[in-house]
Coordinates of C-alpha atoms in Angstrom, one line a residue:
M249 CA 41.6 214.7 -152.2
K250 CA 38.6 216.9 -153.0
S251 CA 39.1 219.4 -155.9
R252 CA 37.2 222.8 -155.9
V253 CA 37.7 226.2 -156.8
I254 CA 38.4 228.8 -153.8
S255 CA 39.4 231.8 -155.8
E256 CA 40.3 233.1 -159.3
R257 CA 42.4 236.3 -159.9
G258 CA 40.8 239.0 -158.0
G259 CA 39.2 236.7 -155.4
I260 CA 40.0 236.8 -151.8
M261 CA 43.4 234.9 -152.4
G262 CA 44.1 236.5 -155.8
R263 CA 45.5 239.8 -154.1
K264 CA 48.1 240.5 -151.6
R265 CA 48.8 239.0 -148.4
A266 CA 50.4 240.4 -145.3
A267 CA 51.6 239.0 -141.9
V268 CA 52.8 240.3 -138.4
V269 CA 54.7 237.5 -136.5
I270 CA 55.4 238.2 -132.7
G271 CA 57.5 236.1 -130.2
V272 CA 58.1 237.2 -126.8
N273 CA 60.0 234.9 -124.3
K274 CA 60.5 237.1 -121.6
T275 CA 58.1 239.6 -119.5
G276 CA 57.8 241.3 -116.2
G277 CA 55.9 240.6 -113.2
G278 CA 58.2 237.5 -112.1
L279 CA 56.7 235.3 -114.8
T280 CA 59.2 232.7 -115.8
P281 CA 61.1 233.3 -119.1
L282 CA 59.8 231.0 -121.8
Q283 CA 62.5 229.3 -124.1
A284 CA 60.5 228.3 -127.5
C285 CA 58.7 231.6 -128.4
V286 CA 61.2 233.4 -130.3
D287 CA 62.3 230.3 -132.4
G288 CA 58.8 229.3 -133.1
A289 CA 58.1 233.0 -134.4
N290 CA 61.0 232.9 -136.4
D291 CA 60.0 229.2 -137.8
V292 CA 56.7 230.6 -138.7
A293 CA 57.9 233.7 -140.4
E294 CA 60.4 231.6 -142.4
W295 CA 57.4 229.4 -143.4
L296 CA 55.3 232.5 -144.5
R297 CA 58.3 233.9 -146.4
G298 CA 58.1 230.6 -148.5
E299 CA 54.5 231.1 -148.9
N300 CA 55.4 234.2 -150.7
F301 CA 53.5 236.8 -148.5
D302 CA 53.8 240.2 -150.0
R303 CA 54.6 241.9 -146.5
L304 CA 56.2 240.2 -143.4
D305 CA 56.7 242.2 -140.3
V306 CA 58.7 240.1 -137.6
F307 CA 59.0 241.2 -133.9
T308 CA 60.8 239.3 -131.3
D309 CA 62.5 240.1 -128.1
E310 CA 65.7 238.6 -129.2
D311 CA 68.0 239.8 -131.8
E312 CA 70.0 237.2 -133.9
S313 CA 72.9 237.0 -131.7
G314 CA 70.6 236.4 -128.7
A315 CA 70.6 240.1 -127.2
Q316 CA 67.4 240.9 -125.4
R317 CA 65.1 243.9 -127.1
E318 CA 61.7 245.1 -126.3
V319 CA 58.6 244.5 -128.2
T320 CA 56.1 247.2 -127.6
A321 CA 52.4 247.5 -128.3
K322 CA 53.3 250.8 -130.3
M323 CA 55.6 249.0 -132.6
L324 CA 52.9 246.3 -133.4
K325 CA 50.1 248.9 -133.6
T326 CA 52.1 250.9 -136.0
A327 CA 52.8 248.0 -138.4
V328 CA 49.0 246.7 -138.3
K329 CA 47.8 250.3 -138.9
D330 CA 49.8 250.8 -142.0
I331 CA 48.7 247.3 -143.4
V332 CA 45.2 248.3 -142.9
K333 CA 45.3 251.7 -143.8
S334 CA 46.9 250.8 -147.2
R335 CA 44.0 248.7 -148.7
L336 CA 46.1 246.6 -150.5
Y337 CA 45.7 243.2 -148.7
S338 CA 43.1 240.6 -148.8
Q339 CA 44.4 238.3 -146.2
L340 CA 46.2 239.5 -142.7
V341 CA 47.7 236.7 -140.4
I342 CA 48.7 237.8 -137.1
F343 CA 50.7 235.2 -135.0
F344 CA 51.6 235.4 -131.4
S345 CA 53.8 233.2 -129.3
G346 CA 54.6 234.2 -125.6
H347 CA 52.8 234.5 -122.1
G348 CA 49.2 234.6 -122.0
S349 CA 46.8 235.9 -119.2
L350 CA 43.2 235.4 -118.6
K351 CA 40.8 238.1 -117.5
N352 CA 37.1 238.3 -117.5
R353 CA 36.9 235.0 -119.5
D354 CA 39.1 236.5 -122.1
E355 CA 42.8 236.5 -123.1
F356 CA 45.7 239.1 -123.2
W357 CA 49.0 238.6 -124.9
L358 CA 51.7 239.9 -122.5
L359 CA 54.5 242.0 -124.1
S360 CA 57.7 242.8 -122.8
G361 CA 56.6 245.5 -120.6
A362 CA 53.7 243.6 -119.1
P363 CA 52.2 243.8 -116.5
E364 CA 54.2 246.6 -114.9
D365 CA 52.7 248.8 -117.9
S366 CA 49.1 247.7 -117.9
E367 CA 49.0 248.8 -121.7
E368 CA 51.8 246.5 -122.7
A369 CA 49.6 243.7 -123.6
I370 CA 47.3 242.9 -126.5
S371 CA 43.5 242.5 -125.8
W372 CA 42.2 239.6 -127.8
T373 CA 38.4 240.5 -127.7
E374 CA 39.0 244.2 -128.8
T375 CA 41.5 243.1 -131.4
F376 CA 39.1 240.5 -133.0
E377 CA 36.1 242.8 -133.0
L378 CA 38.1 245.3 -135.0
A379 CA 39.4 242.9 -137.2
K380 CA 36.0 242.1 -138.4
E381 CA 35.6 245.8 -139.4
C382 CA 39.0 246.5 -140.7
G383 CA 38.3 246.2 -144.5
I384 CA 40.5 243.0 -145.0
P385 CA 38.3 240.1 -146.1
N386 CA 40.2 237.4 -144.2
V387 CA 42.1 237.9 -140.9
V388 CA 43.8 234.9 -139.1
L389 CA 44.5 235.3 -135.5
I390 CA 46.9 232.6 -134.3
S391 CA 47.7 232.5 -130.5
D392 CA 50.2 230.1 -129.0
A393 CA 49.9 231.3 -125.2
C394 CA 48.5 230.1 -122.1
R395 CA 45.0 231.0 -121.2
T396 CA 45.4 230.8 -117.3
K397 CA 44.2 233.3 -114.8
P398 CA 47.0 235.5 -113.1
T399 CA 47.6 235.2 -109.5
T400 CA 48.5 238.7 -108.4
L401 CA 46.5 242.1 -108.5
Q402 CA 48.9 243.7 -110.7
A403 CA 48.3 241.1 -113.4
M404 CA 44.7 241.3 -113.0
R405 CA 45.0 245.2 -113.7
I406 CA 46.0 244.5 -117.2
R407 CA 43.9 246.5 -119.7
G408 CA 46.0 245.9 -122.9
S409 CA 46.1 247.7 -126.3
V410 CA 44.0 247.2 -129.2
L411 CA 46.1 245.9 -132.0
L412 CA 43.9 247.1 -135.1
P413 CA 43.0 250.7 -135.6
N414 CA 39.4 251.8 -134.7
Q415 CA 38.4 253.4 -137.9
A416 CA 35.7 256.1 -138.5
E417 CA 34.9 254.5 -141.7
L418 CA 34.0 250.8 -141.3
G419 CA 34.8 248.7 -144.3
P420 CA 32.5 245.4 -145.2
T421 CA 32.6 242.7 -142.4
G422 CA 35.4 240.4 -142.8
Q423 CA 35.9 236.8 -141.9
V424 CA 37.9 236.2 -138.9
D425 CA 39.5 232.7 -138.2
K426 CA 40.7 232.1 -135.0
F427 CA 43.2 229.4 -133.6
L428 CA 44.1 229.2 -130.0
A429 CA 46.6 226.9 -128.5
T430 CA 44.5 225.6 -125.7
T431 CA 41.1 226.2 -123.9
L432 CA 40.2 228.4 -121.0
D433 CA 41.9 227.9 -118.0
R434 CA 44.6 225.7 -119.6
P435 CA 48.4 226.0 -120.1
A436 CA 50.0 225.8 -123.5
Y437 CA 53.3 223.7 -123.4
E438 CA 56.9 223.9 -124.3
V439 CA 58.6 220.6 -124.5
L440 CA 61.7 218.8 -125.3
L441 CA 61.2 217.0 -128.7
T442 CA 64.5 216.6 -130.2
A443 CA 68.1 215.5 -129.2
D444 CA 69.5 218.9 -129.4
G445 CA 68.2 220.0 -125.9
K446 CA 66.0 222.9 -127.2
K447 CA 62.4 223.1 -126.2
I448 CA 59.7 223.6 -128.7
S449 CA 56.1 224.9 -128.5
V450 CA 53.8 221.9 -129.1
F451 CA 51.1 224.1 -130.8
T452 CA 53.4 225.9 -133.3
H453 CA 55.2 222.6 -134.0
C454 CA 51.7 221.0 -134.9
L455 CA 50.8 224.2 -136.7
L456 CA 53.7 224.0 -139.2
E457 CA 53.8 220.2 -139.3
A458 CA 50.2 220.6 -140.7
F459 CA 51.4 222.3 -144.0
S460 CA 55.0 220.4 -144.2
R461 CA 53.7 216.8 -143.6
P462 CA 49.9 217.0 -144.1
K463 CA 47.5 213.8 -144.0
A464 CA 45.7 213.1 -147.2
D465 CA 42.5 214.2 -145.9
M466 CA 43.8 217.5 -145.0
V467 CA 44.6 218.5 -148.6
D468 CA 42.3 220.3 -151.2
T469 CA 43.2 221.5 -154.5
V470 CA 42.3 225.1 -155.5
T471 CA 42.5 227.0 -158.8
E472 CA 44.1 230.3 -158.7
D473 CA 45.3 232.4 -161.8
G474 CA 44.6 229.3 -163.8
E475 CA 47.1 227.0 -161.9
T476 CA 45.9 224.3 -159.7
I477 CA 47.6 224.1 -156.5
R478 CA 47.5 221.8 -153.3
V479 CA 46.6 223.7 -150.1
V480 CA 45.5 223.1 -146.4
T481 CA 42.4 225.6 -145.7
N482 CA 41.7 227.1 -142.4
R483 CA 39.0 224.7 -141.9
K484 CA 41.0 221.7 -142.4
L485 CA 43.8 223.2 -140.1
G486 CA 41.5 223.6 -137.1
S487 CA 40.3 220.3 -137.3
H488 CA 43.9 218.9 -137.8
L489 CA 45.2 220.8 -134.5
K490 CA 42.4 219.6 -132.3
S491 CA 43.4 216.0 -132.8
R492 CA 47.2 216.4 -133.4
V493 CA 48.1 218.8 -130.3
P494 CA 46.5 216.5 -127.7
E495 CA 47.8 213.3 -129.4
L496 CA 51.3 214.8 -129.5
I497 CA 51.3 216.2 -126.0
Q498 CA 50.2 213.0 -124.4
S499 CA 52.8 211.1 -126.1
I500 CA 55.4 213.1 -124.3
N501 CA 53.5 213.0 -121.1
P502 CA 50.1 211.4 -120.3
I503 CA 49.4 213.7 -117.5
Y504 CA 49.4 216.6 -119.8
E505 CA 46.3 217.8 -121.6
Q506 CA 46.0 220.6 -124.1
M507 CA 43.3 221.0 -126.3
P508 CA 43.2 223.9 -129.1
D509 CA 40.4 226.2 -129.4
T510 CA 39.6 227.2 -133.0
E511 CA 36.7 229.0 -135.0
V512 CA 36.9 229.3 -138.8
L513 CA 34.5 231.4 -140.6
S514 CA 36.4 231.4 -144.0
D515 CA 37.1 229.1 -146.9
A516 CA 40.6 230.6 -147.1
Y517 CA 44.0 229.1 -146.4
I518 CA 47.3 230.3 -145.4
G519 CA 49.9 227.9 -147.1
K520 CA 50.4 225.1 -149.6
A521 CA 50.4 221.4 -148.6
G522 CA 53.7 219.8 -148.6
A523 CA 54.1 215.8 -149.3
V524 CA 51.4 213.8 -147.9
E525 CA 52.2 211.7 -145.0
M526 CA 51.4 208.2 -145.5
P527 CA 49.5 206.6 -142.6
G528 CA 50.9 203.8 -140.6
P529 CA 49.7 201.7 -137.8
D530 CA 47.9 204.0 -135.4
I531 CA 49.6 202.6 -132.2
L532 CA 49.6 205.8 -130.3
G533 CA 46.0 206.4 -131.2
S534 CA 45.2 202.8 -129.9
L535 CA 46.9 203.4 -126.8
L536 CA 45.1 206.9 -126.2
R537 CA 41.7 205.1 -126.6
V538 CA 42.9 202.5 -124.2
I539 CA 43.8 205.1 -121.6
T540 CA 40.4 207.2 -122.2
T541 CA 38.4 203.9 -121.6
V542 CA 40.4 203.3 -118.5
R543 CA 39.7 206.5 -117.3
V544 CA 36.0 206.5 -117.7
L545 CA 35.7 203.2 -116.0
V546 CA 37.8 204.4 -113.3
G547 CA 35.6 207.6 -113.1
V548 CA 32.4 205.5 -113.0
I549 CA 33.8 203.0 -110.2
I550 CA 35.4 205.7 -107.9
G551 CA 33.5 208.9 -109.0
S552 CA 36.9 210.6 -110.2
P553 CA 36.8 214.2 -111.9
W554 CA 36.5 212.2 -115.2
T555 CA 33.0 211.1 -114.6
T556 CA 30.3 213.1 -116.6
T557 CA 27.0 213.7 -114.8
T558 CA 24.1 215.0 -116.8
M559 CA 22.8 218.2 -115.5
S560 CA 19.6 220.2 -116.5
H561 CA 19.5 224.1 -116.8
G562 CA 20.5 225.8 -113.8
G563 CA 22.9 223.2 -112.9
L564 CA 19.9 221.2 -111.4
P565 CA 19.9 217.3 -111.4
E566 CA 18.3 216.0 -114.5
Q567 CA 15.4 214.7 -112.5
S568 CA 14.3 218.2 -111.2
S569 CA 12.6 219.8 -114.2
P570 CA 12.1 223.8 -114.1
I571 CA 8.4 223.3 -114.2
A572 CA 8.3 221.2 -110.9
V573 CA 10.8 223.7 -109.5
Q574 CA 8.3 226.6 -110.6
F575 CA 5.3 225.1 -108.8
S576 CA 7.2 223.8 -105.7
E577 CA 9.1 226.8 -105.0
F578 CA 6.7 229.7 -106.2
A579 CA 3.8 228.9 -104.0
F580 CA 3.9 232.5 -102.9
E581 CA 1.5 234.8 -104.7
A582 CA 3.9 237.1 -106.8
E583 CA 3.8 238.2 -110.4
T584 CA 7.6 239.0 -110.1
G585 CA 10.3 237.2 -108.2
L586 CA 13.7 235.7 -107.8
V587 CA 14.9 232.3 -106.9
V588 CA 18.8 231.8 -105.8
H589 CA 19.7 228.3 -105.8
G590 CA 22.9 227.2 -104.1
A591 CA 23.7 229.9 -101.9
R592 CA 22.1 232.1 -99.0
I593 CA 20.8 235.5 -99.8
D594 CA 22.1 238.0 -97.4
D595 CA 20.6 241.1 -98.9
I596 CA 19.0 242.7 -101.9
F597 CA 19.3 246.1 -103.4
I598 CA 17.0 247.3 -106.0
S599 CA 16.6 250.4 -108.1
H600 CA 14.4 253.3 -107.4
K601 CA 10.7 253.0 -107.3
A602 CA 11.0 249.3 -106.9
R603 CA 10.8 247.1 -103.9
A604 CA 12.2 243.9 -102.8
M605 CA 10.8 241.5 -99.8
I606 CA 13.0 238.5 -99.0
L607 CA 10.6 235.6 -98.0
Q608 CA 13.2 233.0 -97.6
H609 CA 16.9 233.5 -97.3
G610 CA 17.8 230.0 -98.1
D611 CA 20.1 227.4 -96.4
T612 CA 23.6 227.0 -97.0
P613 CA 23.4 225.9 -99.7
G614 CA 19.6 226.0 -100.3
T615 CA 17.0 228.1 -102.0
G616 CA 16.3 231.8 -101.5
L617 CA 12.9 233.4 -102.4
V618 CA 12.5 237.0 -102.9
T619 CA 9.3 238.8 -104.3
L620 CA 9.6 241.9 -106.4
D621 CA 7.3 245.0 -107.0
I622 CA 8.5 246.8 -110.2
P623 CA 5.8 249.3 -111.1
E624 CA 8.1 250.7 -113.9
G625 CA 8.4 247.1 -115.5
V626 CA 12.2 246.7 -115.1
A627 CA 14.9 247.3 -112.5
S628 CA 18.6 246.7 -111.5
V629 CA 18.6 244.0 -108.7
A630 CA 21.8 243.6 -106.6
I631 CA 22.1 240.4 -104.7
R632 CA 24.6 239.9 -101.7
F633 CA 25.4 236.4 -100.8
R634 CA 26.2 235.0 -97.5
N635 CA 29.8 234.8 -98.3
G636 CA 29.9 238.5 -99.2
H637 CA 30.2 238.1 -102.9
G638 CA 27.5 239.8 -105.2
T639 CA 26.2 239.8 -108.4
V640 CA 23.8 242.2 -110.7
I641 CA 20.6 241.2 -112.6
A642 CA 17.7 242.5 -114.6
G643 CA 14.4 242.4 -112.7
L644 CA 11.6 242.0 -115.1
R645 CA 7.8 242.4 -114.3
G646 CA 6.1 239.1 -114.9
Y647 CA 9.2 236.9 -114.7
I648 CA 10.6 234.7 -112.0
A649 CA 14.4 235.1 -112.3
H650 CA 16.2 231.8 -111.3
V651 CA 19.9 232.3 -110.3
T652 CA 22.2 229.4 -109.7
V653 CA 25.3 229.9 -107.4
E654 CA 28.3 227.3 -107.3
G655 CA 31.0 228.5 -104.8
R656 CA 32.0 232.0 -105.9
A657 CA 30.4 231.5 -109.5
V658 CA 27.1 232.3 -110.7
T659 CA 26.6 229.5 -113.2
D660 CA 23.1 230.3 -114.6
V661 CA 20.6 233.1 -114.8
S662 CA 17.2 232.4 -116.5
Y663 CA 13.7 234.0 -116.6
L664 CA 10.5 232.0 -116.2
P665 CA 7.2 233.4 -116.7
S666 CA 5.3 233.7 -113.4
P667 CA 2.1 231.6 -113.1
N668 CA 0.4 234.8 -112.3
S669 CA 1.4 236.6 -115.7
D670 CA -0.3 236.5 -119.0
R671 CA 3.1 235.0 -120.5
W672 CA 2.4 231.6 -118.4
T673 CA 0.2 229.8 -120.8
S674 CA 2.6 230.7 -123.7
Y675 CA 5.4 229.1 -121.8
L676 CA 3.6 225.9 -120.9
A677 CA 2.9 225.4 -124.6
R678 CA 6.5 225.4 -125.6
S679 CA 8.3 224.6 -122.2
F680 CA 10.0 221.3 -123.8
E681 CA 11.3 223.6 -126.5
L682 CA 12.6 226.1 -124.2
E683 CA 14.2 223.7 -121.7
M684 CA 16.2 222.0 -124.9
L685 CA 17.5 225.4 -125.6
R686 CA 18.6 226.1 -122.1
E687 CA 20.2 222.7 -121.8
K688 CA 22.3 223.8 -124.9
T689 CA 23.3 227.2 -123.4
A690 CA 24.4 225.2 -120.2
M691 CA 26.6 222.7 -122.3
E692 CA 28.2 225.5 -124.3
A693 CA 28.9 227.5 -121.2
L694 CA 30.7 224.6 -119.4
E695 CA 34.1 226.4 -120.0
G696 CA 32.7 229.3 -118.2
V697 CA 32.2 231.6 -121.4
F698 CA 29.4 231.5 -123.7
R699 CA 30.5 230.6 -127.4
L700 CA 29.2 228.3 -129.9
S701 CA 31.8 226.4 -131.8
D702 CA 30.8 226.9 -135.5
P703 CA 29.3 230.1 -137.0
H704 CA 26.5 228.2 -138.8
E705 CA 25.6 226.6 -135.3
A706 CA 25.7 230.2 -133.7
E707 CA 23.2 231.6 -136.5
A708 CA 20.9 228.6 -135.9
F709 CA 20.8 229.0 -132.2
A710 CA 20.2 232.7 -132.4
R711 CA 17.3 232.2 -134.8
T712 CA 15.6 229.9 -132.4
A713 CA 16.5 231.9 -129.3
R714 CA 15.2 234.8 -130.9
M715 CA 11.9 233.6 -131.4
E716 CA 11.6 232.6 -127.8
K717 CA 13.2 235.6 -126.1
R718 CA 9.7 236.9 -125.2
I719 CA 9.5 234.0 -122.9
D720 CA 13.2 234.0 -121.6
P721 CA 15.1 237.2 -122.2
A722 CA 18.1 235.3 -121.1
L723 CA 18.0 233.4 -124.1
G724 CA 17.8 236.8 -126.1
L725 CA 20.9 237.8 -124.5
Y726 CA 22.6 234.5 -125.3
A727 CA 21.4 234.8 -129.0
A728 CA 23.0 238.4 -129.2
Y729 CA 26.3 236.7 -128.1
A730 CA 25.9 234.0 -130.6
Y731 CA 25.2 236.6 -133.4
S732 CA 28.3 238.6 -132.5
Q733 CA 30.1 235.5 -132.7
A734 CA 28.6 235.0 -136.3
S735 CA 29.3 238.7 -137.2
N736 CA 25.8 239.4 -137.9
Q737 CA 25.3 243.1 -136.4
T738 CA 21.9 243.5 -138.2
A739 CA 20.3 240.7 -136.1
I740 CA 21.8 241.9 -133.0
E741 CA 20.1 245.3 -133.5
S742 CA 17.0 243.4 -134.3
I743 CA 17.2 241.7 -130.9
Q744 CA 17.6 244.9 -129.3
Q745 CA 14.6 246.6 -131.1
Y746 CA 12.3 243.7 -130.2
M747 CA 13.4 243.5 -126.5
Q748 CA 12.7 247.3 -126.4
H749 CA 9.5 246.9 -127.9
D750 CA 8.5 244.1 -125.5
L751 CA 10.0 245.1 -122.3
G752 CA 10.1 248.7 -122.6
A753 CA 13.9 248.5 -122.0
C754 CA 16.8 246.5 -123.0
L755 CA 19.4 244.3 -121.5
F756 CA 22.9 246.0 -120.8
D757 CA 24.6 243.1 -122.8
V758 CA 22.4 243.3 -125.8
A759 CA 22.5 247.2 -126.0
L760 CA 26.4 246.7 -125.6
L761 CA 26.8 244.1 -128.5
A762 CA 24.5 246.2 -130.7
K763 CA 26.8 249.2 -130.2
G764 CA 23.9 251.2 -128.8
V765 CA 24.6 251.9 -125.1
R766 CA 23.3 255.3 -124.2
M767 CA 22.3 256.0 -120.7
P768 CA 18.7 257.2 -120.1
E769 CA 20.0 260.4 -118.9
D770 CA 21.8 261.0 -122.5
G771 CA 18.4 260.2 -124.3
G772 CA 19.1 256.5 -124.4
P773 CA 16.5 253.7 -123.5
T774 CA 16.3 252.2 -120.1
L775 CA 19.2 249.6 -119.6
V776 CA 19.0 246.8 -117.0
P777 CA 21.0 246.2 -115.1
F778 CA 23.7 248.8 -114.9
C779 CA 26.6 246.8 -116.2
P780 CA 27.2 243.8 -118.2
M781 CA 25.4 240.5 -116.9
L782 CA 27.8 237.9 -118.5
T783 CA 31.7 238.5 -117.4
Q784 CA 32.7 238.4 -121.1
G785 CA 30.8 241.5 -121.8
W786 CA 33.3 243.5 -119.8
N787 CA 35.9 243.3 -122.2
Q788 CA 33.8 245.0 -124.7
L789 CA 33.1 248.2 -122.7
R790 CA 36.2 250.3 -124.1
L791 CA 35.9 249.1 -127.7
R792 CA 32.1 250.5 -127.4
K793 CA 33.2 253.7 -125.6
V794 CA 31.0 252.8 -122.7
V795 CA 31.8 254.8 -119.6
L796 CA 30.3 253.3 -116.5
P797 CA 30.5 255.2 -113.0
R798 CA 34.1 254.7 -111.7
V799 CA 33.1 252.4 -108.9
V800 CA 31.5 250.1 -111.1
A801 CA 34.0 250.5 -114.2
D802 CA 37.1 249.5 -111.7
A803 CA 35.4 246.0 -110.9
Q804 CA 36.7 244.9 -114.1
D805 CA 39.9 244.3 -112.7
E806 CA 38.8 242.1 -110.0
L807 CA 35.8 240.1 -111.1
E808 CA 35.5 236.5 -109.8
E809 CA 35.8 233.7 -112.4
S810 CA 32.2 233.2 -113.1
L811 CA 30.2 233.0 -116.3
W812 CA 27.8 235.6 -114.9
T813 CA 29.1 238.7 -113.3
V814 CA 30.1 238.2 -109.8
F815 CA 31.8 241.1 -107.8
T816 CA 34.3 240.5 -104.7
P817 CA 32.9 241.4 -101.2
E818 CA 34.9 244.4 -101.2
R819 CA 34.0 245.8 -104.6
F820 CA 30.1 244.9 -104.0
D821 CA 30.2 246.8 -100.8
K822 CA 31.8 249.8 -102.6
I823 CA 29.0 249.5 -105.4
V824 CA 26.2 249.5 -103.1
T825 CA 27.7 252.1 -100.9
E826 CA 28.2 254.7 -103.7
M827 CA 25.2 253.8 -105.8
T828 CA 22.4 253.6 -103.3
A829 CA 20.0 256.2 -101.8
D830 CA 17.8 255.4 -99.0
G831 CA 18.5 251.7 -99.4
R832 CA 17.8 251.8 -103.2
L833 CA 20.1 251.5 -106.3
R834 CA 20.0 254.8 -108.2

């Protein structure tokens, strides 16, 4: 075991700790009632009680007799607000077990009144963002819920509530550790594990097991108030859950897959370590390795979904380098343009004073070519594809925008300097480094949302992308999201200032993350396009108090599943109808 001092009296773990534990078995909207959430929440509450938490608020939708009762957003917000406003606590643990729903690549915890009441859910993104600024040094968010997309319009219209208060006076930025039961678009399972016939949640079971029966390499010793104690740190907990949950779920049913999603920024811990589990023969691990090997071999032989194909930036085959694409597809003499890979262009709408000319609509699928004339340097460009869906990107003078489409999703947007611009020489000198960075963004966005797994990795990526964003503004956008993940607000604001100086405008997403979205008519900088480019940005609008035109704002309830914003055909038609004059976007 490694021995190290995490804190003495007065340090992060030397003061009071609070927890809010939530378990909801039953919601509305025709969702199947769950069986293990209330029991799991009660087990977690009992464990935290044993860890001597100073305040413990437990909310479940069943009382001790099994009678139903409601868990409401108001109840939860009141409890959390009281904890935050008291300024007494150095750690806040929030645990939820229940139905989860995915919207715009982010999740919502469904409470008793959801989805009939669109506010009776908890917005994960907004709660996480405010947790960073609530003044509590360490906030731990634990979500044992599915992360799957709803199948009804009613469920898609959930807006949710924000669990933490939006304070006027912000405290110092805290460290927020996140533990989610599964990855995007995946369920979290309840299973029969014991002979009593009661289902348990796999994730909650493994969470508690990590502390009651830790493996030797999970245990650290820390000194607190002069006493040495054995603990499982949040970092070790995250690593354990990523190995133990899939191991357990596949031992129950080999066709089940569940991989936790964790992100740990702190060196804090929640609980002490129990008796160390002595390792035995790794029979299950050996079996799983055999199964994995067989899957890979079968995939190679018959081309199953397990087969891995190496792709380059933009979803192009590895041998198709962007430079080759640049020369082969940009034979036209244009300083500014647009290329669409994988979909036919039906129509282009561009903001006032700019002009667009479609040179090639593209086959189905194919490559569409568009020249852009942007006198003011930047413009919003709305693209309608042949299937009726549409996206909106920033048109930037001197750049060729590459848009890659797969089905209903836009999987990549990048900006290459035009060979006819003064940026081209600089690009050629550093093209290899840029392509490596683009490859990394493509890999990190495979789950349909851009997020780096480690805060130090996020910082490193953002520093590199920041140096290069003059060459590819999309990397600057990615860098802003990486800095947001690493809770580095100053760096985001620096990116915004740099873009403003370089482009004379700012990408909407960067301004949004920098908390500096002011419309030009209100004295703000020029923003392009007129809404978030990445789908995950839509969940930040309410928190940042950004008001978009109603026809655009309502789109957040019906966006397609895509890394980059894609509107449904009906919504795209409404937007261009209400926001165009003389065929141009206003």
